[in-house]
């Protein structure tokens, strides 16, 4: 059951696409209490019993259970996400209370800042505070945690579906400067037989960081280069940034100015911010005309043969606003630099340190929302969403048959229909490997299924063992990309020594692709999660609720990656008897049946632990060097069949936009015979040949 | 067996006090290989087998097993110690290789920078690189890990012993500005019956941050205030910083200048740095005369009744050097601030951001070492050591009978004889709770027994559950202090709600004091560790070697604190059968015997897990509100006696400097009778009455 309440006069976010009439009259709810309405803010509170748990909030720090911290929905470009931060790149205002007094979920549909105090100020109290401005509150009820998610997903629309090749392994680095750099990456993989499907192009490829340009010196005849890569089964995926460089003669800039498509100052002039290209304007993607215009600029790269994009810097990040920079410059100039005492010194430092992403700057510019000038801070959390939507909507027109890869750094619920996200600029920290795992289900709740973290870590120096362990999680995430920042240790697999381990582990991803793609597509088409906390599957199992470092991946398997340096294994909790496949490659593994309960399970540095549920199957292919080479006509099964098991395998051509379950399902049935053998039956659309492992 | 090699012409650090003749001739070792000597640097390498482990390196990030990262001994004031950092506040160049080819230890005795690449660049290689300058290398051999530590400790001298009251709970915060602030803290504890022995005075108490001054407006009649606090059984512990404010009429400054006791520029003038007081000079504590002079200034506060100090900012931290600040000011001034593009913007930002703790600045000033001018970077890691030694040596003269509390932020091996350390400016992060645990044994290896972390975390906002869980570890650490930074959430226990839990948990510390003080003193007097990794006690147990989140505390107990938010327990490995006391207070606990192996052990937010080894005893007192009130004449025993057990209890008056084991030991024996009862015998120096729990 879903109830909707409207407060004030909200700006329509289009996060929810179902038509739900608002409850009439004064707000009154058993579950949550409206506590205050001072200064235009609204606050809701809920008393927490000792064992109550809170789930959700999408992209965020801390655990699967979000209790005990204060989270602020305020899309922020801050790569140093230690456990003390409150905001990451996205705003996902969906939260589930799993309480002694029942289960319910809340969705705060608001483009402005929202604070979720989940027992931070007072351990026994959840308080949600919405900043000034109208908003809608949805209260969802269901008997089960999975039911709450399903209900939410049913009102926010279908998740974005990428082309199948985007499930392949991608290599990225801020710093690949020219075609030869990229050729070197491809060769590095192909020579060692390490699978690869894509190479990402960070800001280096552009001409002076201008969107929709390619530096012709470093990429002469770009379309030919794209073709050359395609012949090697490599897809190039360029980055697009939010800010449009101010430069005479640059058509994106000139068209935007002429048509009034950029964000404005209060006086109607175009707002000037500073990001990579220096001074920029920001496309007003909340204005449908401007959005359509900006989206159609992607055609420049589609025409060059590009089939995938990542949208970046779209919180939007703001290194400075021109107005404040001039102020700061004046302050610096006016400061007498002799006899600098410590307070003056810190003042000077703060002036420059606090110049980026200043809250005050986000109040300086305006969007045209249905003809009304709306200050940016009222819709801040919708910016990245609408930039990505610009591309998504354009692709529907420009590529009506074929799926285009698209994912974004910043996001809001609703964007999940247009593209995926990566988990932002993380660090080469073991703690971020665990954070990667813990974010997966909360993102899935909000419809973000195509997602993954920068494997090996973006910022900071990585190590070989960290990359290997991280890949052992990454082989399960739909977006599987190794990405790192300029100035950090290079972390393509071949920078280290264990080529064979990397080939085997990354190869496993390709072998598991039939299952992973099938589970992804069923989750997308059915409005379900692909990565599920144990607490959601075994809601009455108190130990399952405590388990924050294992996940179900689809219906058949549980994963438990090792995320500690120098560990030779880890503790694993099994809510029920399962079969453990300890996999070294698609062809090299051992299996054992483990009883329900706690175990310390060994996992060498190049071993992946896959736990198969009783009476479940996992269809696998042979490994391959790229997605197109995965042979889905011959499958092998991981299996734990005590009586009988059935698996519905989804597959399609991997590229057509129009997809339904119908016509794409194959039923694989396995039955235990008296002699311990399994009898396999396959029927349906594709009917591959199936054997056992 | 210990071998010493000398390279070049080292500056004597006095870390090692045993007379060990250097090996003659050319360096040649089975264990480590001298690989290069380019540009005056020396590098040693050792091939690592897959399962080899590395222990040691004192105060550092990452796990108990240090393998897989690069650590740099370079005392650094950097509070944001994420897992990506290389240097913390101390330099502890002692390291153990626990390898397939045997066990050995190395100590690099060098005041300059040393890099320990423990399988970072190449997973199979340990490489140690010593920066330019002479140094000594010690190679230690023993059959056992504990033997290696004992051997090392036998050559570096006895660990510092604080007064017993310094084992009480201390409350600290940067921001207690006046006597009334401190009175409020004391009242906050006494009113709720939460034990407290000391309140720390951060930089706020001084007059314009001048060492050895007390702000008279905020602390009128300071000696009377010290007395008033003592009457409440509260010891005030003021901070002393390294930098001496440049101010006419300030006698420390004037005497230092007059006598040439400050660090010099190359031209012989006094070097000017910037820290809290603004422009300062740094006492040249490597010069014995200057050291003695600076140490005797502590008398000002001793005379006011003070009995304890913490030395801070003694890496030394350098917010700026005057010379570079002027350079930077000129660069800023010369930069045209119109048309700031992104590169110019980052350049400006970098100028101010990189102004603190600049490596170049540490090369600008000089010490007088035996009459020779030595550039600071050659002895950088010895500065905090010698500042604390200044105080320690002075106290031997000024307080020849009575122990004075003394601990430091920066340190080097050798300083452990003069004072303890706290673990630097940590953060209110759950990960730093674990880091606290993991640093304890590596610090103990180097003789730093009196140590502990800022409980609840110094920087960042803490939470009630984090503080409770952290205290549950902190009750075992000799230094038990809750400390937090200006601007963060206040974190005295009474800022939260669970007064009763805090009283019971902190009370447990006082009840355990007889055991903890006894174990501390035996470790100090015997040259042993108090906190011991499981791997050191069960060296043949592979699972013990994997256990990085449990420790032995002394001979009888193992601890396994919960360090995850929202956890209702944790996995615990028992190398052998143990008795678990699940303690809610000194009087409220339950006990059960657990077999060897892996367990998930429940621990509610206010429960402490104490595991007692078979045939071991743990003497406890009743709880008390301050150390002096702990009644050691009536003890109760935690016990796990299968046959018989004996415990040698050390106790003394807690204040006299001259202490030996002799005359201070009581033997407590327990024998299991046929009927399951225990028979207790007590004999020796103090012979308290003993009962069972």
mmCIF file of C-alpha atoms in Angstrom, chain B residues 48 54 69-71 115-122 125-129:
data_model
loop_
_atom_site.group_PDB
_atom_site.id
_atom_site.type_symbol
_atom_site.label_atom_id
_atom_site.label_comp_id
_atom_site.label_asym_id
_atom_site.label_seq_id
_atom_site.Cartn_x
_atom_site.Cartn_y
_atom_site.Cartn_z
ATOM 1 C CA UNK B 48 59.305 -12.955 0.738
ATOM 2 C CA UNK B 54 56.073 -8.926 8.766
ATOM 3 C CA UNK B 69 52.226 -1.582 2.003
ATOM 4 C CA UNK B 70 54.992 0.990 2.015
ATOM 5 C CA UNK B 71 55.699 2.677 5.333
ATOM 6 C CA UNK B 115 61.322 3.586 3.708
ATOM 7 C CA UNK B 116 59.977 0.111 4.415
ATOM 8 C CA UNK B 117 58.524 -1.346 1.240
ATOM 9 C CA UNK B 118 56.896 -4.470 2.662
ATOM 10 C CA UNK B 119 55.785 -6.108 -0.566
ATOM 11 C CA UNK B 120 54.148 -2.971 -1.941
ATOM 12 C CA UNK B 121 56.112 -2.529 -5.157
ATOM 13 C CA UNK B 122 56.656 -6.246 -5.535
ATOM 14 C CA UNK B 125 60.042 -8.442 -1.803
ATOM 15 C CA UNK B 126 60.825 -6.499 1.332
ATOM 16 C CA UNK B 127 63.037 -3.495 0.602
ATOM 17 C CA UNK B 128 64.305 -1.071 3.197
ATOM 18 C CA UNK B 129 65.839 2.159 1.974
#
